[in-house]
Amino acid sequence: MAGTKSLHETTDDEHSPKSGTPANASPASLAAEQRITGLAILLGAVASIGGFMFGYVSGQISGFFDMEDYGRRFGEFNALTGKYDFSAPRQGAIVGLLPAGCLLGSLIAGRIADTLGRRMAISVTAVFCCVGNIIEISSSSSWAQFAVGRLVTGFGIGALSVSVPMYQSESAPAKIRGVLISCYQLFITLGIWVAEMINYGTHEMSSSASWRIPNGLSFLWSLILGVGILFLPESPRFAYRAGREDEARRSIARLAGLDNHAPSVNQQIDEIKAKLDEEKAGAETSWYEIFTGPRMLYRTLLGITLQAGQQLTGANFFFYYGTTIFRATGLSDSYVTQIILGSVNVGCTFGGLYIVKKCGRRNALMGGALWMMVCFFIYSFVGRFKLDPVNPANTPTAGNVLIVFSCLFIAAFATTWGPLVWVVTAELYPAKYRAPAMAVATASNWLWNFLMSFFTRFITDSIGYLYGLVFAGCCAALVLVVFFFLVESKDRSLEEIDTMYMLRVNPITSAKWTDDMVPASPASDDKQAEHMEKSDKQIS
C-alpha cells in the first residue's frame, strides 16, 4: 500500500507474473477491487458479541439496585424509609469490580492472543465468562460473592475487549475495516439496550427471578460467541506470522471476495511479508519495547490517552447509575428513562457506522468531543441551579432539560467516541507490537472505568451535578489531543498507517498525505535510518 515500499527494498518478486500485482497499480485501484462479502460481515457480527456481553452486564446492574428482591438479599435495611438501600462503598464495589476484572483480563489478553491465536483466544475467554456468571447467579445473600462473580466475568470481558478489535482489524478488508470494528461498539450499545428491556420486564417480580433471569441470560451470549467464532477463519496476519502463508492468502481472498492470486491479495501478502522480514532483521523484541521501539512511545501514549478519554467523556456515568440519576429528577419510573437513553444510544451508533465509513477519524472525534462538552455544561448548571433537590417535581422543566441533554450527549458519544476509539486503537500499532500495545491501551480504558464506577457515588454525594464539569473539561482536552497527535487513517491499510507514523507525518495535514510525498526508497537496509531522518524533515 502507499508508503510501504519507501521503507523496504522493492524486489523483483513483487512485480513478477507470479505475484500478479501490476507495477503501476495504485492503492485506490487495488482497494476498489475488494468486495463487501457475507463472510466479512458475519466475522464482524459474531466477534462483536464480545462487545454485546460487556454492554449487557453493564446495562443490567443499574436496574438491579432498584429491584426489591435484589435489595433484600444484598442491600442494607433503612429504618427511616422502610426500604433496602445500598451504601456508596457497597454499590461502588458491586459495580466497580467488573471493570477491575476487565483491567486484569485486558493486560494478559495480548499474550493469550499471541499464544493461542486470535480466534481461539476469543473462544476461551468467552467461555471463561460463564464461570463468573455461575458465581453471580448462585449468590443468595452474600453481596461479596456476587461482586466476586462480576470480577471473574470482567476478566473474560476485558480479554475480549483486546482480542476482538484486534481480530477484526487484522482480518477485515481495508474498505470496511472501520465499519466492522465499530460493530464492537454497536453491539455494546445493543447489549445495554437488551439488558434494560429485560430489566423492565422483570423488575416488578417479587422473587429472585427479577434479577436471576437477566443475569442468567449472560450465559447464553458467552456460549454463542465461544462456539460461533470457531467457524470463522483465523486472522490472516496471525496465520502468516505463524508460517501458514496459504491459509493467510485464502482468508484474505475469501473475506474480500477475490481470487487467491488477485492483485489486492498479492499486495497485502507482500506488505505483511515486508513488515515481517523487517522485524526478523532486527533483534528479538520484549514487551517493554512498546515504549522504546521506533515511534512506539508516541503511539502507546496516544492509545492510552484515547482509551482513557472514552471513559472520561462521562458516558458510563449514565449507564452505570442511570436509574439512580433519573429517580432524583422526580420520574416515576426511571427504568423507562433508561430504555429511552438506551434506544438513543443504539440508534445513533448505527449513525456512527456511517460516520466511520464516510468521515475522517479526526474530524468526527473532535466534533463529538465538543458536542459532549456543551451537553455536560448545560446538564451540570441546570441540575445544580435549577432542579429542586428536595422535591424535583416542583421543577419539571429542569428535569426535562436534564433528560433531553442526556439524550443529546448519548447521541454524540454513540456516533463518535463510542465506535471510533476502538477503530483508531486497532489501527494504531504495527503487527510486531499490536497485541501488547492494544492490551496496555485497553487496560487504561478499564482502569478509568473502574475508578469512575467506584468513586462516582462518593463524588456525586459531595458535589452533585457539578460532577459533569469534570467531564466537560476532559472533552475539551480530548479535542486538543486529537488535533495535534492523531494521524488520519481512514481507508488506509494497517501497514500504510504504520509507515505514516514512522515517517512522522504531521497529524494536522495527514488527511492529504499520499505515497507521492515519500522520498525514493533507500538503496539498502543499511541506509534506512538515514532515510527516515530525511523523511522526518520533509514530511513534518
XYZ file of C-alpha atoms in Angstrom:
540
model
C 0.000 0.000 0.000
C 1.031 3.663 -0.162
C 4.283 4.379 1.564
C 5.190 0.767 2.352
C 7.746 0.342 -0.408
C 9.517 3.520 0.596
C 10.690 1.716 3.708
C 11.703 -1.555 2.079
C 13.645 -2.620 -0.942
C 11.458 -3.229 -3.964
C 12.072 -6.767 -5.114
C 11.533 -8.405 -8.462
C 9.092 -10.821 -6.859
C 6.704 -8.029 -6.035
C 6.029 -7.326 -9.689
C 6.611 -10.738 -11.186
C 3.922 -12.688 -13.026
C 3.677 -14.974 -10.042
C 2.810 -12.048 -7.807
C 0.255 -10.701 -10.207
C 0.484 -7.160 -8.836
C 0.988 -4.654 -11.659
C 3.889 -2.281 -11.118
C 1.715 0.758 -11.834
C -1.298 -0.328 -9.798
C -2.451 2.421 -7.436
C -3.575 1.724 -3.859
C -7.029 3.079 -4.694
C -7.490 0.755 -7.659
C -6.346 -2.270 -5.674
C -8.641 -1.421 -2.765
C -11.532 -0.840 -5.165
C -11.476 -4.455 -6.348
C -12.275 -5.663 -2.812
C -15.921 -6.550 -2.329
C -18.163 -6.485 0.736
C -18.778 -10.158 1.434
C -21.194 -12.003 3.669
C -18.265 -13.727 5.367
C -16.666 -10.401 6.335
C -19.964 -9.131 7.713
C -20.501 -12.393 9.617
C -16.986 -12.141 11.057
C -17.659 -8.620 12.299
C -21.031 -9.568 13.780
C -20.014 -12.791 15.546
C -16.811 -11.365 17.019
C -18.705 -8.273 18.190
C -20.805 -10.424 20.515
C -17.872 -9.841 22.858
C -18.971 -6.210 22.951
C -22.593 -7.255 23.432
C -21.574 -9.218 26.526
C -19.905 -6.180 28.071
C -22.842 -3.930 27.263
C -25.278 -6.457 28.685
C -23.598 -6.862 32.083
C -23.051 -3.091 32.290
C -26.649 -2.247 31.456
C -28.283 -4.744 33.792
C -26.517 -3.765 37.018
C -28.040 -0.279 37.102
C -31.526 -1.764 37.214
C -30.691 -4.420 39.801
C -30.262 -1.840 42.556
C -33.952 -0.852 42.352
C -35.268 -4.445 42.374
C -36.997 -5.492 45.576
C -35.536 -8.990 45.890
C -32.025 -7.879 44.959
C -32.135 -5.162 47.600
C -33.471 -7.563 50.227
C -30.663 -10.068 49.580
C -27.684 -7.784 49.076
C -28.657 -4.337 50.404
C -28.991 -2.786 53.865
C -32.341 -2.067 55.531
C -33.086 1.629 56.028
C -35.405 2.055 59.011
C -36.311 5.608 58.003
C -37.632 4.673 54.560
C -38.593 1.074 55.264
C -36.655 0.007 52.157
C -33.349 -1.653 51.350
C -30.584 0.692 50.207
C -27.005 0.322 49.023
C -24.273 2.344 50.684
C -21.768 4.097 48.438
C -18.948 1.612 49.240
C -21.165 -1.432 48.660
C -22.694 -0.132 45.443
C -19.295 1.045 44.236
C -17.749 -2.371 44.909
C -20.509 -4.289 43.112
C -20.353 -2.000 40.090
C -16.598 -1.437 40.130
C -15.321 -4.997 40.384
C -16.472 -5.721 36.829
C -14.129 -3.146 35.241
C -11.442 -4.139 37.764
C -11.606 -7.674 36.369
C -11.647 -6.248 32.859
C -8.438 -4.376 33.639
C -6.694 -7.604 34.644
C -8.048 -9.509 31.650
C -7.003 -6.846 29.169
C -3.420 -6.835 30.445
C -2.854 -10.516 29.653
C -5.079 -10.688 26.574
C -2.257 -9.836 24.208
C -0.146 -12.771 25.386
C -3.129 -15.129 25.142
C -3.885 -13.938 21.595
C -0.253 -14.335 20.501
C -0.055 -17.818 22.024
C -3.394 -19.392 21.096
C -4.216 -17.302 18.048
C -6.824 -14.541 17.803
C -9.778 -16.830 17.189
C -9.044 -19.417 19.885
C -8.266 -16.663 22.414
C -11.740 -15.221 21.847
C -13.363 -18.645 22.284
C -11.507 -19.496 25.508
C -12.120 -16.148 27.209
C -15.785 -16.149 26.175
C -16.329 -19.474 27.878
C -14.422 -18.194 30.918
C -17.145 -15.571 31.357
C -19.553 -18.440 32.089
C -17.636 -19.192 35.291
C -18.210 -15.695 36.626
C -21.847 -15.854 35.619
C -22.336 -19.043 37.631
C -20.804 -17.391 40.710
C -23.172 -14.426 40.364
C -26.380 -16.328 39.774
C -25.686 -18.764 42.634
C -25.375 -15.913 45.164
C -28.232 -15.969 47.664
C -27.394 -13.466 50.411
C -23.725 -12.518 50.145
C -23.177 -9.353 48.136
C -19.437 -10.095 48.221
C -19.978 -13.355 46.310
C -21.978 -11.517 43.662
C -19.238 -8.891 43.399
C -16.550 -11.573 43.016
C -18.606 -13.145 40.239
C -18.563 -9.816 38.428
C -14.784 -9.665 38.927
C -14.379 -13.070 37.229
C -16.798 -12.164 34.444
C -14.883 -8.932 33.956
C -11.644 -10.846 33.477
C -13.099 -12.579 30.421
C -14.764 -9.449 29.048
C -11.558 -7.435 29.453
C -9.622 -10.013 27.449
C -12.306 -9.902 24.750
C -12.061 -6.104 24.562
C -8.494 -6.546 23.290
C -8.743 -9.708 21.202
C -11.988 -8.863 19.370
C -10.937 -5.493 17.839
C -7.503 -6.977 17.140
C -9.047 -9.920 15.280
C -11.394 -7.645 13.346
C -8.693 -5.157 12.358
C -6.324 -7.883 11.155
C -8.996 -9.742 9.201
C -11.312 -7.153 7.642
C -10.732 -5.715 4.146
C -9.454 -2.121 4.382
C -12.535 -0.608 2.737
C -14.868 -1.831 5.518
C -12.409 -2.264 8.391
C -13.629 0.826 10.237
C -17.264 -0.243 9.991
C -16.586 -3.793 11.193
C -14.538 -2.680 14.193
C -17.229 -0.132 15.003
C -19.673 -3.028 15.218
C -17.953 -3.857 18.509
C -19.257 -0.588 19.957
C -22.632 -1.075 18.243
C -23.004 -4.424 19.970
C -22.038 -2.845 23.297
C -24.978 -0.465 22.882
C -27.253 -3.315 21.814
C -26.223 -5.240 24.918
C -27.028 -2.276 27.159
C -30.412 -1.825 25.473
C -31.350 -5.514 25.664
C -30.396 -5.602 29.365
C -32.559 -2.555 30.052
C -35.514 -4.068 28.216
C -35.216 -7.351 30.132
C -34.840 -5.470 33.438
C -38.009 -3.540 32.633
C -39.851 -6.799 32.011
C -38.721 -8.469 35.251
C -38.224 -5.659 37.798
C -41.736 -5.934 39.279
C -41.303 -9.629 40.116
C -41.050 -10.144 43.868
C -38.857 -13.256 43.668
C -35.203 -13.686 42.725
C -36.334 -14.249 39.143
C -36.395 -10.450 38.829
C -32.580 -10.372 38.670
C -31.634 -14.009 38.074
C -33.415 -14.189 34.694
C -31.499 -11.241 33.151
C -28.343 -12.402 34.905
C -28.652 -15.978 33.659
C -29.060 -14.915 30.035
C -25.438 -13.758 30.080
C -24.518 -17.444 29.931
C -26.200 -17.739 26.532
C -24.259 -14.872 24.940
C -20.961 -16.391 26.100
C -21.759 -19.756 24.540
C -22.829 -18.223 21.224
C -19.536 -16.338 20.918
C -17.331 -19.139 22.231
C -18.684 -21.655 19.734
C -19.528 -19.371 16.808
C -16.060 -17.851 16.495
C -14.589 -21.309 15.789
C -16.435 -21.442 12.450
C -14.701 -18.280 11.176
C -11.235 -18.014 9.592
C -8.162 -17.151 11.631
C -6.675 -13.670 11.325
C -4.637 -13.759 8.085
C -1.882 -11.659 9.653
C -1.568 -14.049 12.595
C -1.684 -17.055 10.251
C 1.110 -15.629 8.079
C 3.282 -14.839 11.073
C 2.708 -18.416 12.284
C 4.110 -19.728 8.974
C 0.751 -20.546 7.358
C 1.008 -18.386 4.229
C -1.514 -20.375 2.157
C -4.112 -20.069 4.923
C -3.456 -16.342 5.180
C -3.855 -15.911 1.414
C -7.114 -17.881 1.367
C -8.523 -15.878 4.284
C -7.717 -12.528 2.675
C -9.257 -13.670 -0.610
C -12.418 -15.111 0.958
C -13.058 -12.074 3.139
C -12.651 -9.696 0.178
C -14.497 -11.917 -2.341
C -11.439 -12.294 -4.592
C -9.343 -14.962 -6.247
C -6.428 -16.261 -4.175
C -3.961 -14.533 -6.513
C -5.846 -11.322 -7.211
C -3.660 -8.154 -7.243
C -5.147 -6.872 -3.983
C -4.482 -10.203 -2.257
C -0.913 -10.323 -3.547
C -0.328 -6.779 -2.433
C -1.484 -7.459 1.136
C 0.657 -10.601 1.307
C 3.630 -8.563 0.052
C 3.039 -5.901 2.704
C 2.697 -8.437 5.512
C 5.839 -10.205 4.299
C 7.799 -6.944 4.088
C 6.871 -5.973 7.634
C 7.657 -9.445 8.952
C 11.022 -9.535 7.164
C 11.844 -6.132 8.629
C 11.054 -7.412 12.118
C 13.107 -10.583 11.645
C 16.068 -8.498 10.510
C 16.123 -6.864 13.929
C 16.673 -8.303 17.367
C 14.076 -10.182 19.376
C 11.543 -7.861 20.948
C 10.344 -7.585 24.532
C 7.062 -6.227 25.840
C 8.665 -3.019 27.091
C 9.567 -2.086 23.522
C 6.038 -0.754 23.132
C 7.617 2.227 24.945
C 11.151 2.078 23.495
C 10.614 0.853 19.912
C 10.695 3.181 16.880
C 7.921 5.777 17.358
C 6.228 3.441 19.839
C 6.267 5.683 22.919
C 4.287 8.261 20.930
C 1.740 5.706 19.734
C 1.466 3.827 23.014
C 0.788 7.017 24.984
C -1.676 8.171 22.329
C -3.581 4.881 22.519
C -3.639 5.028 26.334
C -4.934 8.603 26.224
C -7.670 7.877 23.678
C -8.918 4.778 25.513
C -8.904 6.620 28.846
C -10.613 9.504 27.079
C -13.509 7.305 26.039
C -14.290 6.823 29.726
C -13.548 10.423 30.689
C -16.200 11.682 28.279
C -18.606 10.533 31.019
C -20.789 8.120 29.054
C -20.785 5.338 31.638
C -21.870 7.855 34.273
C -25.333 7.482 32.725
C -25.243 3.738 32.063
C -23.992 2.596 35.466
C -26.069 4.977 37.576
C -28.879 5.880 35.188
C -31.826 4.688 37.256
C -30.418 6.389 40.356
C -29.780 9.635 38.470
C -33.212 9.915 36.915
C -35.072 8.849 40.008
C -33.582 12.006 41.550
C -35.240 14.137 38.848
C -38.680 13.036 40.074
C -39.503 10.491 37.362
C -41.972 7.861 38.481
C -40.334 5.043 36.501
C -36.613 5.533 35.924
C -36.487 2.198 34.050
C -38.394 3.863 31.227
C -35.875 6.683 31.038
C -33.032 4.173 30.867
C -34.758 2.468 27.949
C -35.079 5.844 26.222
C -31.376 6.550 26.699
C -30.503 3.041 25.552
C -32.632 3.406 22.433
C -30.953 6.693 21.572
C -27.591 5.016 22.104
C -28.359 2.128 19.758
C -29.992 4.241 17.067
C -27.190 6.789 16.976
C -24.489 4.117 16.900
C -25.930 2.997 13.566
C -25.329 6.592 12.502
C -21.820 6.181 13.841
C -21.198 3.380 11.341
C -21.975 5.840 8.543
C -19.650 8.444 10.029
C -16.851 5.884 10.340
C -17.267 4.984 6.670
C -17.745 8.456 5.195
C -15.970 10.879 7.536
C -12.416 11.062 8.754
C -11.432 9.843 12.201
C -10.055 13.210 13.304
C -12.998 15.461 12.423
C -15.544 13.055 13.909
C -13.656 12.723 17.203
C -13.105 16.450 17.588
C -16.693 17.332 16.691
C -18.076 14.699 19.045
C -15.940 15.886 21.960
C -17.086 19.488 21.501
C -20.710 18.370 21.325
C -20.436 16.346 24.537
C -18.676 19.222 26.297
C -21.599 21.558 25.606
C -24.114 18.940 26.792
C -22.319 18.470 30.113
C -22.070 22.199 30.732
C -25.844 22.537 30.374
C -26.525 19.331 32.333
C -24.331 20.472 35.237
C -25.590 24.027 35.589
C -29.269 23.161 35.177
C -29.012 20.295 37.648
C -27.117 22.422 40.167
C -29.017 25.706 39.973
C -32.489 24.955 38.550
C -33.523 21.500 39.827
C -35.183 21.364 43.253
C -33.014 18.861 45.179
C -35.694 18.235 47.832
C -38.749 17.823 45.621
C -37.787 17.587 41.913
C -41.495 17.511 40.990
C -41.555 21.236 41.717
C -39.155 21.858 38.805
C -40.400 19.644 35.960
C -38.836 21.835 33.254
C -35.377 21.408 34.745
C -35.899 17.639 34.937
C -36.928 17.530 31.286
C -33.876 19.565 30.272
C -31.619 17.056 32.048
C -33.203 14.164 30.177
C -33.038 15.936 26.791
C -29.380 16.867 27.123
C -28.566 13.417 28.444
C -30.028 12.047 25.204
C -28.086 14.590 23.120
C -24.903 13.608 24.932
C -25.532 9.913 24.259
C -26.164 10.720 20.584
C -22.788 12.474 20.347
C -20.946 9.668 22.118
C -22.622 6.894 20.137
C -21.752 8.436 16.772
C -18.141 9.380 17.539
C -16.169 8.433 20.638
C -18.088 5.214 21.211
C -17.155 3.380 17.993
C -14.173 5.380 16.737
C -11.842 4.866 19.702
C -11.908 1.103 19.145
C -11.218 1.649 15.434
C -8.326 4.056 15.946
C -6.682 1.946 18.647
C -6.859 -1.188 16.499
C -5.205 0.691 13.609
C -2.539 2.469 15.629
C 0.184 -0.153 16.093
C 2.433 -2.296 13.846
C 1.890 -6.061 13.912
C 5.084 -6.582 15.886
C 3.731 -4.665 18.892
C -0.021 -4.756 18.284
C -1.025 -7.294 20.936
C 0.833 -5.823 23.960
C 0.225 -2.208 22.904
C -3.513 -2.772 22.480
C -3.581 -4.564 25.823
C -1.995 -1.608 27.635
C -4.220 0.926 25.858
C -7.388 -1.027 26.595
C -6.269 -1.518 30.199
C -6.311 2.271 30.600
C -9.968 2.226 29.491
C -10.835 -0.336 32.141
C -8.790 1.438 34.814
C -10.759 4.654 34.369
C -13.962 2.646 34.030
C -13.258 1.138 37.455
C -12.307 4.454 39.042
C -15.475 6.107 37.760
C -17.773 3.264 38.697
C -16.380 3.012 42.224
C -15.985 6.693 43.122
C -18.945 8.251 41.295
C -21.327 7.779 44.221
C -18.859 9.435 46.598
C -18.308 12.365 44.234
C -21.972 12.967 43.399
C -22.871 12.781 47.085
C -20.385 15.608 47.597
C -20.761 17.944 44.594
C -23.892 16.653 42.874
C -24.484 17.698 39.282
C -21.314 19.795 39.130
C -19.554 16.458 38.588
C -20.441 16.985 34.939
C -17.985 19.893 34.706
C -15.153 17.393 35.191
C -16.271 15.520 32.093
C -16.773 18.771 30.154
C -13.164 19.721 30.862
C -11.945 16.282 29.782
C -13.849 16.582 26.481
C -12.176 19.944 25.810
C -8.741 18.409 26.428
C -9.510 15.492 24.094
C -10.200 17.888 21.218
C -6.617 19.156 21.529
C -5.171 15.632 21.794
C -6.843 14.521 18.567
C -5.990 17.743 16.701
C -2.271 17.698 17.478
C -1.415 13.982 17.733
C -3.761 11.650 15.804
C -2.967 10.773 12.186
C -5.900 10.399 9.788
C -6.173 6.671 8.992
C -9.431 6.372 7.046
C -9.258 3.891 4.111
C -5.586 3.079 4.647
C -4.035 -0.344 5.180
C -2.537 -1.174 8.584
C 0.929 -1.249 7.020
C 0.413 2.176 5.417
C -0.701 3.663 8.748
C 2.447 2.275 10.352
C 4.516 3.948 7.647
C 2.863 7.327 8.303
C 3.747 7.202 11.993
C 7.284 6.045 11.249
C 7.734 8.984 8.857
C 6.314 11.389 11.461
C 3.642 12.668 9.112
C 2.108 15.854 10.507
C -1.266 14.846 12.060
C -2.858 18.183 11.160
C -2.242 17.675 7.425
C -2.219 13.863 7.433
C -5.536 13.541 5.577
C -3.811 14.910 2.458
C -0.798 12.627 2.715
C -0.103 10.290 -0.224
C 2.684 7.946 -1.245
C 3.889 10.603 -3.703
C 5.108 12.599 -0.708
C 7.504 9.827 0.344
C 11.115 10.152 -0.885
C 12.593 7.427 -3.094
C 13.438 4.097 -1.478
C 16.881 3.775 0.141
C 19.409 1.703 -1.710
C 19.866 -0.703 1.135
C 18.660 -1.539 4.610
C 21.883 -0.015 5.995
C 20.714 3.408 4.804
C 17.179 3.063 6.102
C 17.774 5.018 9.329
C 19.332 7.906 7.382
C 16.377 7.895 5.005
C 13.924 8.076 7.921
C 15.677 11.157 9.314
C 15.439 12.923 5.970
C 11.774 11.969 5.677
C 11.092 13.498 9.104
C 12.215 16.890 7.863
C 10.350 16.669 4.565
C 7.023 15.331 5.849
C 6.749 17.033 9.250
